[in-house]
Structure formats: C-alpha cells, structure tokens
Amino acid sequence: MREFGFVKSSLGVFFLQVGIAGLEFAGVLYVARATDAATFGTYALFAATVFFAALLTDMGFSEATRKRISERSASGAGTRDRYFTASLSIRLGLFVGVLAALFAFRGPVATYIGSDVVFPFLVAGIFLNVVVDTLSSVLAGKKLVGRSVLLLFTETLGRVSLWFVLVALGYGLTGILIGFIAGQVLAIVLALYLLPVTPGAPAREHYSSLYRFARFSWLASIKDTSWVWTDTLVLGFFVASALIGIYEVSWQVSGIFFFVGLAVSSTLLPNVSELWTNGEHARVERLVESSLVYAGIIAIPGFVGAIFVGEELLSYFGEEFTAGYAVLLVLIFARVIHSYEIILEKLVHALDRPVLMFKANVVFIALAVVLNVALIASFGWQWAAVATSLAMLIKTALVYVYSSRLLEITVPTREIGMQVVSAGIMGLTLLFSPFDVDTLVGLVLAVGLGIVVYVVSLLALTERIRRDVIDVLSPSD
C-alpha cells in the first residue's frame, strides 16, 4: 500500500514552502538591486549573528519539545501547555545569559557586523526568535505542521513587504532590519491565534523529559545553524561585506530548490514518531521510501538548470553578483544532498535515537568549521561553498549508515535515476533553446520551457510518480 495520505498531507506544506521561496527570492532580488552587495552582506552578517546567538538559547529544547508533544498528542491541552511553559522558561533563562554576553562584547560585535545601528535590532531579534521557535515547536509537535510552516510564511511575508516599502523610502539597512523584526512579531501574533496557550505549571517530570532528549539533540540545533550560517560567519573574519553579499545571494537563490525536501521532512517526524510508538514498523519503512522519492524532485533539475541559466539569473540582482556563479552551482549541489539527509535525520530523531544524531552532528559541525576556515584562508571566499558541501556529503553518508541500522532503508534508485534523466533532457532543451536568456522575457520563457519538459519527461518515465500525481489530484472519497 502506497502512503498517499502522507503525500497529500505534505502538499499544503509544499505550497507554503513554494510561497516562502518565492517571497524570499523577490525580497532578496529587490534589496540587492535597490542597495548593493555591501549592504546585503552587512544584513547577512546581522542575520547570521542573530541565529547563532539564538541557537545558544535552544540547546536542543525545540527538537525535544516537538518530540515530547508528538508522543503525547492525545493527552490534551494541559500537557501541551505545560511542555510549552517548560520549554519557553528554559530558553528565556538561557537568553538572559546570551544577553549579558552581548552587552559585554557590544563593541566587537558591532564592528564584526559592520554597523553600529544593529545592536538593538540584534537583541530584539534574538528574543523574538526564541518565542517564535518555541510556538512553532508546539504546533509541529501537535502535528499541525502546516500551521507551523504558516508562521514562517507570515514572517517572510511581513519582512519582505516592509523591505519593499522602507527601502523604497530610502531607509536602507535600517529599513531592512525593521522588516526583520516586524516579520517575527507578525509570526508570534499568528501563532497565538492558531494555538492559544495558557501557561501551565510544569512539573519536574516535564523539565526532566525535555532534558533527557535535549542533552543529545542539542547539537542538531547547532547543526542547522552551522549548515546555514557557518560559511557566512567565517567569511565575516576574512573578506569584505560586498563579497559576503555576493555569496549570500547565491545561497538564497539555491534555497529555492530545497523546499520540497523541507516540506516532506517537516511532515515526516510527527507521523513516524506516532507510527513507531504504535509498532507499525512496516508503514514507517514505506513512509521513508515515499519521502526519498520526492526529496530531490526539485533540487536535481534545479542544479542542471543553474548550469545553463544560473549566471544570467544572478545578473538580474546586479552585475557584481555574477561573480557568485560557481558558488551557486556548488551550493545547489549541497542542497540536493541535504534534501535526502534531512529525511534520514528526521527519521533517526523520530525513532528516539538522539545519541546517533549527536555523533553525526559532532562530525558535521567540526568539519564545517575546520573546512571553512582552512579553505577560505587558503583558496579564497568561493571555497566556503565547497567546505559546506563536503561537510554535508560526509554527514549524509554517516546518517544513512545510522538509519540503516534502525530499520530497512529502501532507496528508490529507479525513481531518483529517472529524475536525473529527466533533468538531463531538460538541460539539453535549455542548451538548444531558441530563447535569448540575456533578456528577462527570454529567461522566463526558457525556464518555463525547461519546467514543462522536465515534468512531462518525469511523468512519462516514472510510473510510480505518475500514479501518485493522479491519486493526489483525484477527489477525496
């Protein structure tokens, strides 16, 4: 029996992720064109610092909150509220320590980021991130994954909308930072509406239960930030803001091709956790295989497409950003790898084996830091992408080994292979496309043609995906 229910449950998350990717792309495109690479590079360092500081308040408790609430989804709002209160109180306590460190090193932090105006926004951004992340963890733990992703969509919509207004009014970097804060405030308001919480009095067992999981999963939260921001943070010590801006635009563009893997993995953990607890191991195996079928369905053709039109795409952000073409290709390749890794990572977490992920994340973080420092210092800023990709490739292999020990992993090699073949056919179409990709209209038409060719080829070559699409589009009984 195929897991159509899971495919359908991922569909809403998928469309939200499409919206988020589209908004991010539009926002970055506008800011890059309306300002310059140096301004965007300063913002990238600000955001990297916010999320790095915020992870020091996480220490695995967001993942633990999702896990514990997903295990007790039938226990009522009381349990949910107590776990929420326990998680938020722990994270706010850690925030106080982070805040003290920020004030102690206020000058060096502002110098590193490259602007004196960032500090109050830095403090506000970290605090708001703690609240948003905790509320999102509760929603995801209750298997309201669509609503959890809706928070991110709302944050992105609010942030990007204000970017358009404030940057157009000439507020520059300050306007960008205001948009960052306003987006998080909107997400909190929506979260409280979607999931009204009444602070409950957590017992010692709630704190200890969160701690037992978090003590090994805390490196997962560091891994997420390391994956997204280590290269940017290290670049801040070696190169000017303009080069960081170019690198960050390439990273943001590469993120367009990751939303399917992210949508599937976001839906996976709560479902697998419940099925595994109920002893339905065979269904878990089928669910994981279905997830792997679709994980790279966008990232694979995205890599091929970028080979042919990536440089032209970057030129629309500004001519200076075309220097990131090679970086873009390497980063999209990393996104392809990560699309599969995140499925297996969520699986290991759902099976309550945080020790294994602890080991894998130790390896990843160490490699990410060491390789970024070594390669950037030795060969230049573009090698940050190579360092990040190598670290992710090694971690993916390690997580596959670990997950294979827990249950039988069936890799759908035929379906993945047909995605590669279909992407190759698309690439040939782009190579001989009659459209002039140096013009905006020509680029859009070429990309549209490539998408049509890829989809048609994939449906023609892959019976399983063709059947799944028919079932998803069929009216529910």
Tab-separated table of C-alpha atoms in Angstrom:
chain	number	residue	atom	x	y	z
A	1	MET	CA	0.000	0.000	0.000
A	2	ARG	CA	1.397	3.345	-1.016
A	3	GLU	CA	1.371	6.184	1.504
A	4	PHE	CA	-0.876	8.597	-0.379
A	5	GLY	CA	-2.095	10.121	2.850
A	6	PHE	CA	1.405	11.279	3.607
A	7	VAL	CA	1.849	12.695	0.111
A	8	LYS	CA	-1.377	14.656	0.459
A	9	SER	CA	-0.519	15.905	3.947
A	10	SER	CA	2.760	17.229	2.568
A	11	LEU	CA	1.011	19.080	-0.242
A	12	GLY	CA	-0.154	22.043	1.836
A	13	VAL	CA	3.289	22.353	3.393
A	14	PHE	CA	4.774	22.159	-0.088
A	15	PHE	CA	2.737	25.087	-1.374
A	16	LEU	CA	3.585	27.147	1.689
A	17	GLN	CA	7.273	26.398	1.097
A	18	VAL	CA	6.832	27.456	-2.534
A	19	GLY	CA	5.360	30.727	-1.306
A	20	ILE	CA	8.198	31.232	1.162
A	21	ALA	CA	10.807	30.548	-1.507
A	22	GLY	CA	9.095	32.952	-3.897
A	23	LEU	CA	8.861	35.708	-1.282
A	24	GLU	CA	12.492	35.229	-0.239
A	25	PHE	CA	13.608	35.404	-3.842
A	26	ALA	CA	11.590	38.558	-4.500
A	27	GLY	CA	12.840	40.208	-1.318
A	28	VAL	CA	16.489	39.411	-1.917
A	29	LEU	CA	16.211	40.446	-5.572
A	30	TYR	CA	14.703	43.812	-4.641
A	31	VAL	CA	17.122	44.584	-1.793
A	32	ALA	CA	20.144	43.562	-3.860
A	33	ARG	CA	19.069	45.748	-6.777
A	34	ALA	CA	17.921	48.705	-4.635
A	35	THR	CA	21.045	48.779	-2.438
A	36	ASP	CA	24.312	46.951	-3.135
A	37	ALA	CA	26.275	43.841	-2.241
A	38	ALA	CA	27.930	45.514	0.760
A	39	THR	CA	24.580	46.428	2.367
A	40	PHE	CA	23.186	42.980	1.805
A	41	GLY	CA	26.403	41.485	3.156
A	42	THR	CA	26.027	43.517	6.365
A	43	TYR	CA	22.459	42.273	6.724
A	44	ALA	CA	23.650	38.680	6.154
A	45	LEU	CA	26.184	39.014	8.984
A	46	PHE	CA	23.474	40.506	11.218
A	47	ALA	CA	21.099	37.604	10.489
A	48	ALA	CA	23.881	35.061	10.987
A	49	THR	CA	24.696	36.578	14.370
A	50	VAL	CA	21.020	36.579	15.413
A	51	PHE	CA	20.554	32.918	14.604
A	52	PHE	CA	23.904	31.902	16.065
A	53	ALA	CA	23.051	33.662	19.352
A	54	ALA	CA	19.522	32.247	19.283
A	55	LEU	CA	20.795	28.693	18.989
A	56	LEU	CA	22.613	29.197	22.299
A	57	THR	CA	19.127	29.525	23.819
A	58	ASP	CA	17.933	26.403	22.018
A	59	MET	CA	20.391	23.684	23.022
A	60	GLY	CA	18.068	21.007	21.627
A	61	PHE	CA	14.939	22.045	23.547
A	62	SER	CA	12.958	22.968	20.416
A	63	GLU	CA	13.533	19.487	18.986
A	64	ALA	CA	12.750	17.955	22.386
A	65	THR	CA	9.514	19.943	22.587
A	66	ARG	CA	8.388	18.680	19.173
A	67	LYS	CA	9.249	15.114	20.094
A	68	ARG	CA	7.603	15.019	23.522
A	69	ILE	CA	4.397	16.720	22.404
A	70	SER	CA	4.126	14.444	19.353
A	71	GLU	CA	4.325	11.433	21.699
A	72	ARG	CA	1.528	12.820	23.874
A	73	SER	CA	-0.772	14.280	21.251
A	74	ALA	CA	-3.773	12.606	22.867
A	75	SER	CA	-3.084	13.975	26.344
A	76	GLY	CA	-4.967	17.234	25.877
A	77	ALA	CA	-4.126	20.902	26.054
A	78	GLY	CA	-2.899	20.667	29.634
A	79	THR	CA	0.147	18.609	28.725
A	80	ARG	CA	0.803	20.800	25.701
A	81	ASP	CA	0.672	23.963	27.808
A	82	ARG	CA	2.993	22.563	30.464
A	83	TYR	CA	5.571	21.474	27.909
A	84	PHE	CA	5.286	24.858	26.213
A	85	THR	CA	5.826	26.674	29.514
A	86	ALA	CA	8.732	24.443	30.483
A	87	SER	CA	10.441	24.899	27.116
A	88	LEU	CA	9.891	28.669	26.985
A	89	SER	CA	11.094	29.225	30.557
A	90	ILE	CA	14.274	27.257	29.908
A	91	ARG	CA	15.006	29.158	26.710
A	92	LEU	CA	14.304	32.566	28.240
A	93	GLY	CA	16.675	31.701	31.064
A	94	LEU	CA	19.372	30.902	28.523
A	95	PHE	CA	18.509	34.135	26.674
A	96	VAL	CA	19.430	36.170	29.755
A	97	GLY	CA	22.921	34.669	29.676
A	98	VAL	CA	23.266	35.369	25.946
A	99	LEU	CA	22.079	38.944	26.506
A	100	ALA	CA	24.715	39.520	29.184
A	101	ALA	CA	27.438	38.284	26.836
A	102	LEU	CA	26.181	40.546	24.038
A	103	PHE	CA	26.346	43.642	26.227
A	104	ALA	CA	29.812	42.666	27.435
A	105	PHE	CA	31.072	42.445	23.841
A	106	ARG	CA	28.838	45.063	22.258
A	107	GLY	CA	31.663	46.951	20.533
A	108	PRO	CA	33.387	43.956	18.913
A	109	VAL	CA	30.034	42.529	17.800
A	110	ALA	CA	29.035	45.783	16.074
A	111	THR	CA	32.473	46.029	14.454
A	112	TYR	CA	32.259	42.456	13.192
A	113	ILE	CA	28.847	43.008	11.627
A	114	GLY	CA	29.978	46.327	10.195
A	115	SER	CA	27.390	48.758	11.571
A	116	ASP	CA	26.673	50.496	14.874
A	117	VAL	CA	22.906	50.579	14.306
A	118	VAL	CA	22.439	46.824	14.510
A	119	PHE	CA	22.731	46.217	18.262
A	120	PRO	CA	19.149	46.981	19.458
A	121	PHE	CA	17.807	45.022	16.492
A	122	LEU	CA	20.138	42.178	17.434
A	123	VAL	CA	18.736	41.938	20.965
A	124	ALA	CA	15.120	42.153	19.775
A	125	GLY	CA	15.700	39.632	17.000
A	126	ILE	CA	17.143	37.009	19.344
A	127	PHE	CA	14.319	37.384	21.876
A	128	LEU	CA	11.591	37.198	19.240
A	129	ASN	CA	13.243	34.192	17.611
A	130	VAL	CA	13.088	32.324	20.944
A	131	VAL	CA	9.338	32.913	21.218
A	132	VAL	CA	8.561	32.103	17.572
A	133	ASP	CA	10.636	28.929	17.617
A	134	THR	CA	9.018	27.665	20.811
A	135	LEU	CA	5.483	28.259	19.494
A	136	SER	CA	6.423	26.624	16.203
A	137	SER	CA	7.734	23.573	18.068
A	138	VAL	CA	4.393	23.151	19.841
A	139	LEU	CA	2.472	23.366	16.557
A	140	ALA	CA	4.775	20.836	14.872
A	141	GLY	CA	4.583	18.519	17.880
A	142	LYS	CA	0.780	18.577	17.670
A	143	LYS	CA	1.163	17.519	14.020
A	144	LEU	CA	-0.101	20.918	12.889
A	145	VAL	CA	2.867	21.116	10.563
A	146	GLY	CA	1.042	23.236	8.004
A	147	ARG	CA	0.324	25.854	10.661
A	148	SER	CA	3.923	25.697	11.831
A	149	VAL	CA	5.146	26.441	8.315
A	150	LEU	CA	2.458	29.125	8.023
A	151	LEU	CA	4.312	31.020	10.762
A	152	LEU	CA	7.428	31.101	8.605
A	153	PHE	CA	5.355	32.180	5.608
A	154	THR	CA	3.827	35.020	7.648
A	155	GLU	CA	7.227	36.100	8.953
A	156	THR	CA	8.638	36.118	5.438
A	157	LEU	CA	5.645	37.980	4.007
A	158	GLY	CA	5.809	40.685	6.685
A	159	ARG	CA	9.570	41.078	6.406
A	160	VAL	CA	9.686	41.249	2.612
A	161	SER	CA	6.679	43.590	2.391
A	162	LEU	CA	8.350	46.091	4.707
A	163	TRP	CA	11.600	45.742	2.770
A	164	PHE	CA	9.824	46.935	-0.359
A	165	VAL	CA	8.284	49.908	1.442
A	166	LEU	CA	11.134	51.033	3.693
A	167	VAL	CA	13.982	50.534	1.228
A	168	ALA	CA	11.991	52.432	-1.395
A	169	LEU	CA	11.632	55.281	1.115
A	170	GLY	CA	15.410	55.403	1.480
A	171	TYR	CA	15.850	53.756	4.884
A	172	GLY	CA	18.434	51.290	3.541
A	173	LEU	CA	19.939	48.965	6.134
A	174	THR	CA	17.724	50.314	8.920
A	175	GLY	CA	14.624	49.531	6.871
A	176	ILE	CA	15.896	46.004	6.241
A	177	LEU	CA	16.418	45.458	9.978
A	178	ILE	CA	12.979	46.855	10.858
A	179	GLY	CA	11.431	44.421	8.379
A	180	PHE	CA	13.322	41.559	10.026
A	181	ILE	CA	11.875	42.399	13.456
A	182	ALA	CA	8.342	43.136	12.218
A	183	GLY	CA	8.132	39.784	10.452
A	184	GLN	CA	8.841	37.908	13.674
A	185	VAL	CA	6.256	39.952	15.585
A	186	LEU	CA	3.610	39.054	12.984
A	187	ALA	CA	4.528	35.372	13.290
A	188	ILE	CA	4.039	35.485	17.085
A	189	VAL	CA	0.628	37.137	16.749
A	190	LEU	CA	-0.488	34.480	14.266
A	191	ALA	CA	0.885	31.641	16.420
A	192	LEU	CA	-1.081	32.809	19.463
A	193	TYR	CA	-4.205	32.952	17.298
A	194	LEU	CA	-3.690	29.480	15.796
A	195	LEU	CA	-2.688	27.868	19.075
A	196	PRO	CA	-3.883	29.814	22.126
A	197	VAL	CA	-1.728	28.722	25.037
A	198	THR	CA	-2.400	29.155	28.727
A	199	PRO	CA	0.848	28.999	30.680
A	200	GLY	CA	0.611	25.831	32.725
A	201	ALA	CA	2.678	24.959	35.752
A	202	PRO	CA	5.167	22.354	34.550
A	203	ALA	CA	6.192	19.632	36.937
A	204	ARG	CA	9.713	18.377	37.388
A	205	GLU	CA	8.947	15.474	35.049
A	206	HIS	CA	8.292	17.913	32.191
A	207	TYR	CA	11.680	19.564	32.589
A	208	SER	CA	13.486	16.249	33.011
A	209	SER	CA	11.725	14.723	29.994
A	210	LEU	CA	12.779	17.637	27.808
A	211	TYR	CA	16.310	17.486	29.176
A	212	ARG	CA	16.697	13.754	28.532
A	213	PHE	CA	16.048	14.274	24.832
A	214	ALA	CA	17.755	17.663	24.510
A	215	ARG	CA	21.049	16.557	26.063
A	216	PHE	CA	21.817	14.596	22.913
A	217	SER	CA	19.776	16.550	20.348
A	218	TRP	CA	21.236	19.993	21.170
A	219	LEU	CA	23.867	19.522	18.507
A	220	ALA	CA	21.070	19.139	15.941
A	221	SER	CA	20.064	22.754	16.515
A	222	ILE	CA	23.688	23.798	16.200
A	223	LYS	CA	23.929	21.706	13.051
A	224	ASP	CA	21.013	23.582	11.476
A	225	THR	CA	22.649	26.939	12.149
A	226	SER	CA	26.069	25.596	11.138
A	227	TRP	CA	24.636	24.400	7.844
A	228	VAL	CA	23.041	27.756	7.068
A	229	TRP	CA	25.442	30.260	8.603
A	230	THR	CA	28.932	28.803	9.304
A	231	ASP	CA	30.284	29.845	5.904
A	232	THR	CA	28.842	33.356	6.312
A	233	LEU	CA	30.159	33.711	9.865
A	234	VAL	CA	33.659	32.578	8.857
A	235	LEU	CA	33.646	34.810	5.777
A	236	GLY	CA	32.996	37.742	8.123
A	237	PHE	CA	36.507	37.319	9.519
A	238	PHE	CA	38.230	37.130	6.128
A	239	VAL	CA	36.506	39.216	3.453
A	240	ALA	CA	34.646	42.483	2.907
A	241	SER	CA	30.862	42.787	3.229
A	242	ALA	CA	30.439	43.067	-0.553
A	243	LEU	CA	31.813	39.555	-1.139
A	244	ILE	CA	29.635	38.229	1.680
A	245	GLY	CA	26.652	39.828	-0.043
A	246	ILE	CA	27.502	38.096	-3.315
A	247	TYR	CA	27.909	34.761	-1.539
A	248	GLU	CA	24.677	35.179	0.402
A	249	VAL	CA	22.640	35.950	-2.717
A	250	SER	CA	23.904	32.697	-4.251
A	251	TRP	CA	22.926	30.861	-1.066
A	252	GLN	CA	19.448	32.402	-1.064
A	253	VAL	CA	18.895	31.503	-4.715
A	254	SER	CA	19.988	27.916	-4.062
A	255	GLY	CA	17.342	27.702	-1.320
A	256	ILE	CA	14.599	27.864	-3.952
A	257	PHE	CA	15.360	24.225	-4.781
A	258	PHE	CA	15.186	22.884	-1.219
A	259	PHE	CA	11.562	23.488	-0.298
A	260	VAL	CA	10.302	20.037	-1.315
A	261	GLY	CA	12.808	18.204	0.884
A	262	LEU	CA	11.996	20.593	3.706
A	263	ALA	CA	8.230	20.157	3.280
A	264	VAL	CA	8.475	16.357	3.257
A	265	SER	CA	10.782	16.218	6.276
A	266	SER	CA	8.609	18.647	8.252
A	267	THR	CA	5.645	16.295	7.869
A	268	LEU	CA	7.692	13.148	8.444
A	269	LEU	CA	8.755	13.373	12.099
A	270	PRO	CA	5.354	13.559	13.845
A	271	ASN	CA	3.915	10.809	11.610
A	272	VAL	CA	6.862	8.435	12.031
A	273	SER	CA	7.067	9.072	15.760
A	274	GLU	CA	3.441	8.008	16.282
A	275	LEU	CA	3.622	5.027	13.920
A	276	TRP	CA	6.821	3.734	15.505
A	277	THR	CA	5.380	4.070	19.009
A	278	ASN	CA	2.338	2.061	17.852
A	279	GLY	CA	4.558	-0.693	16.433
A	280	GLU	CA	3.711	-0.064	12.771
A	281	HIS	CA	7.289	-0.518	11.583
A	282	ALA	CA	6.404	-1.671	8.065
A	283	ARG	CA	4.425	1.532	7.476
A	284	VAL	CA	7.397	3.555	8.691
A	285	GLU	CA	9.620	1.864	6.107
A	286	ARG	CA	7.136	2.627	3.312
A	287	LEU	CA	6.767	6.196	4.521
A	288	VAL	CA	10.517	6.781	4.451
A	289	GLU	CA	10.813	5.318	0.952
A	290	SER	CA	7.990	7.586	-0.266
A	291	SER	CA	9.774	10.552	1.266
A	292	LEU	CA	13.022	9.712	-0.522
A	293	VAL	CA	11.176	9.510	-3.861
A	294	TYR	CA	10.200	13.165	-3.668
A	295	ALA	CA	13.053	14.682	-1.636
A	296	GLY	CA	15.180	15.750	-4.614
A	297	ILE	CA	12.474	16.144	-7.235
A	298	ILE	CA	13.061	19.914	-7.483
A	299	ALA	CA	16.698	20.159	-6.393
A	300	ILE	CA	18.024	17.809	-9.086
A	301	PRO	CA	16.618	19.745	-12.076
A	302	GLY	CA	17.488	22.958	-10.250
A	303	PHE	CA	21.171	22.030	-10.365
A	304	VAL	CA	21.022	21.189	-14.062
A	305	GLY	CA	19.101	24.340	-14.876
A	306	ALA	CA	21.562	26.522	-12.988
A	307	ILE	CA	24.392	25.232	-15.153
A	308	PHE	CA	22.734	26.778	-18.210
A	309	VAL	CA	20.979	29.891	-16.862
A	310	GLY	CA	22.472	30.474	-13.390
A	311	GLU	CA	24.808	33.268	-14.419
A	312	GLU	CA	22.066	35.103	-16.295
A	313	LEU	CA	19.771	34.740	-13.293
A	314	LEU	CA	22.353	36.250	-10.938
A	315	SER	CA	22.875	39.181	-13.298
A	316	TYR	CA	19.370	40.421	-12.507
A	317	PHE	CA	20.463	41.025	-8.921
A	318	GLY	CA	23.214	43.261	-10.307
A	319	GLU	CA	26.285	42.608	-12.443
A	320	GLU	CA	28.530	42.278	-9.371
A	321	PHE	CA	26.548	39.217	-8.262
A	322	THR	CA	27.524	37.165	-11.333
A	323	ALA	CA	30.829	36.555	-9.543
A	324	GLY	CA	28.870	34.025	-7.464
A	325	TYR	CA	28.005	31.723	-10.388
A	326	ALA	CA	30.409	28.939	-9.401
A	327	VAL	CA	29.316	29.324	-5.776
A	328	LEU	CA	25.683	28.940	-6.845
A	329	LEU	CA	26.356	25.632	-8.608
A	330	VAL	CA	28.204	24.161	-5.649
A	331	LEU	CA	25.551	25.313	-3.186
A	332	ILE	CA	22.693	23.848	-5.233
A	333	PHE	CA	24.604	20.556	-5.288
A	334	ALA	CA	24.784	20.798	-1.496
A	335	ARG	CA	21.018	21.395	-1.416
A	336	VAL	CA	20.493	18.199	-3.413
A	337	ILE	CA	22.458	16.231	-0.834
A	338	HIS	CA	20.723	17.938	2.070
A	339	SER	CA	17.296	17.128	0.613
A	340	TYR	CA	17.965	13.443	1.315
A	341	GLU	CA	19.955	13.933	4.520
A	342	ILE	CA	17.162	15.808	6.263
A	343	ILE	CA	14.732	12.919	5.646
A	344	LEU	CA	17.066	10.416	7.295
A	345	GLU	CA	17.888	12.846	10.105
A	346	LYS	CA	14.205	13.342	10.946
A	347	LEU	CA	13.785	9.574	10.872
A	348	VAL	CA	16.514	8.988	13.460
A	349	HIS	CA	15.028	11.695	15.684
A	350	ALA	CA	11.530	10.249	15.320
A	351	LEU	CA	12.812	6.845	16.420
A	352	ASP	CA	14.098	8.495	19.606
A	353	ARG	CA	17.790	7.852	18.930
A	354	PRO	CA	19.309	11.269	19.634
A	355	VAL	CA	22.682	9.739	20.574
A	356	LEU	CA	23.238	8.718	16.956
A	357	MET	CA	22.409	12.182	15.663
A	358	PHE	CA	24.659	13.633	18.365
A	359	LYS	CA	27.599	11.712	16.876
A	360	ALA	CA	26.723	12.684	13.305
A	361	ASN	CA	26.329	16.350	14.230
A	362	VAL	CA	29.664	16.423	16.058
A	363	VAL	CA	31.324	15.259	12.841
A	364	PHE	CA	29.387	17.743	10.692
A	365	ILE	CA	29.996	20.792	12.863
A	366	ALA	CA	33.692	20.038	13.264
A	367	LEU	CA	34.089	19.532	9.519
A	368	ALA	CA	32.046	22.633	8.641
A	369	VAL	CA	34.144	24.897	10.850
A	370	VAL	CA	37.552	23.392	10.052
A	371	LEU	CA	36.968	23.133	6.306
A	372	ASN	CA	35.542	26.654	6.029
A	373	VAL	CA	38.451	28.213	7.892
A	374	ALA	CA	41.066	26.157	6.039
A	375	LEU	CA	39.658	26.524	2.520
A	376	ILE	CA	38.686	30.199	2.786
A	377	ALA	CA	42.081	31.117	4.225
A	378	SER	CA	43.940	29.038	1.629
A	379	PHE	CA	41.958	29.485	-1.582
A	380	GLY	CA	39.510	32.349	-1.162
A	381	TRP	CA	35.870	33.154	-0.406
A	382	GLN	CA	34.317	30.935	-3.098
A	383	TRP	CA	35.699	27.831	-1.396
A	384	ALA	CA	33.318	28.354	1.508
A	385	ALA	CA	30.695	26.651	-0.667
A	386	VAL	CA	32.989	23.662	-1.228
A	387	ALA	CA	33.648	23.359	2.515
A	388	THR	CA	29.957	23.391	3.380
A	389	SER	CA	29.121	20.874	0.651
A	390	LEU	CA	31.837	18.430	1.687
A	391	ALA	CA	30.726	18.563	5.316
A	392	MET	CA	27.116	17.850	4.312
A	393	LEU	CA	28.119	14.998	1.976
A	394	ILE	CA	30.057	13.228	4.737
A	395	LYS	CA	27.268	13.749	7.241
A	396	THR	CA	24.681	12.341	4.824
A	397	ALA	CA	26.714	9.151	4.418
A	398	LEU	CA	27.014	8.834	8.200
A	399	VAL	CA	23.291	9.385	8.828
A	400	TYR	CA	22.449	6.799	6.165
A	401	VAL	CA	24.592	4.233	7.967
A	402	TYR	CA	22.926	5.018	11.291
A	403	SER	CA	19.361	4.951	9.942
A	404	SER	CA	20.034	1.659	8.122
A	405	ARG	CA	20.831	0.086	11.479
A	406	LEU	CA	17.427	1.063	12.861
A	407	LEU	CA	15.233	-0.234	10.046
A	408	GLU	CA	15.476	-1.371	6.444
A	409	ILE	CA	16.002	1.660	4.218
A	410	THR	CA	14.870	1.107	0.633
A	411	VAL	CA	16.399	3.754	-1.596
A	412	PRO	CA	14.116	4.328	-4.626
A	413	THR	CA	17.019	4.320	-7.079
A	414	ARG	CA	14.829	3.951	-10.167
A	415	GLU	CA	12.685	6.997	-9.363
A	416	ILE	CA	15.725	9.095	-8.442
A	417	GLY	CA	17.520	7.911	-11.573
A	418	MET	CA	14.575	8.945	-13.749
A	419	GLN	CA	14.646	12.390	-12.110
A	420	VAL	CA	18.283	12.686	-13.169
A	421	VAL	CA	17.450	11.531	-16.703
A	422	SER	CA	14.514	13.953	-16.943
A	423	ALA	CA	16.733	16.775	-15.688
A	424	GLY	CA	19.269	15.855	-18.380
A	425	ILE	CA	16.580	16.068	-21.058
A	426	MET	CA	15.612	19.458	-19.650
A	427	GLY	CA	19.257	20.545	-19.801
A	428	LEU	CA	19.501	19.634	-23.477
A	429	THR	CA	16.338	21.641	-24.078
A	430	LEU	CA	17.896	24.685	-22.390
A	431	LEU	CA	21.114	24.205	-24.345
A	432	PHE	CA	19.270	24.386	-27.658
A	433	SER	CA	16.550	26.770	-26.506
A	434	PRO	CA	15.527	29.377	-29.109
A	435	PHE	CA	15.042	31.991	-26.377
A	436	ASP	CA	17.610	34.671	-25.566
A	437	VAL	CA	18.294	34.182	-21.843
A	438	ASP	CA	20.130	37.523	-21.686
A	439	THR	CA	16.710	39.202	-21.699
A	440	LEU	CA	14.207	38.850	-18.853
A	441	VAL	CA	11.414	37.635	-21.134
A	442	GLY	CA	13.736	35.131	-22.804
A	443	LEU	CA	14.984	33.852	-19.435
A	444	VAL	CA	11.448	33.363	-18.119
A	445	LEU	CA	10.369	31.574	-21.311
A	446	ALA	CA	13.451	29.328	-21.262
A	447	VAL	CA	12.890	28.401	-17.610
A	448	GLY	CA	9.199	27.762	-18.274
A	449	LEU	CA	10.046	25.526	-21.225
A	450	GLY	CA	12.573	23.643	-19.098
A	451	ILE	CA	9.997	23.048	-16.349
A	452	VAL	CA	7.445	21.715	-18.830
A	453	VAL	CA	9.989	19.378	-20.437
A	454	TYR	CA	11.142	18.093	-17.030
A	455	VAL	CA	7.626	17.446	-15.730
A	456	VAL	CA	6.465	15.734	-18.922
A	457	SER	CA	9.620	13.602	-19.104
A	458	LEU	CA	9.370	12.599	-15.452
A	459	LEU	CA	5.699	11.624	-15.692
A	460	ALA	CA	6.351	9.680	-18.884
A	461	LEU	CA	9.357	7.801	-17.467
A	462	THR	CA	8.209	7.146	-13.889
A	463	GLU	CA	5.041	5.127	-13.371
A	464	ARG	CA	5.063	5.456	-9.588
A	465	ILE	CA	5.175	9.254	-9.617
A	466	ARG	CA	2.550	9.312	-12.368
A	467	ARG	CA	0.187	7.187	-10.240
A	468	ASP	CA	0.853	9.316	-7.157
A	469	VAL	CA	0.058	12.513	-9.042
A	470	ILE	CA	-3.227	11.013	-10.287
A	471	ASP	CA	-4.172	9.936	-6.760
A	472	VAL	CA	-3.302	13.313	-5.243
A	473	LEU	CA	-5.368	15.147	-7.863
A	474	SER	CA	-8.320	12.751	-7.554
A	475	PRO	CA	-11.248	13.949	-5.399
A	476	SER	CA	-11.186	12.502	-1.901
A	477	ASP	CA	-13.847	9.962	-1.047
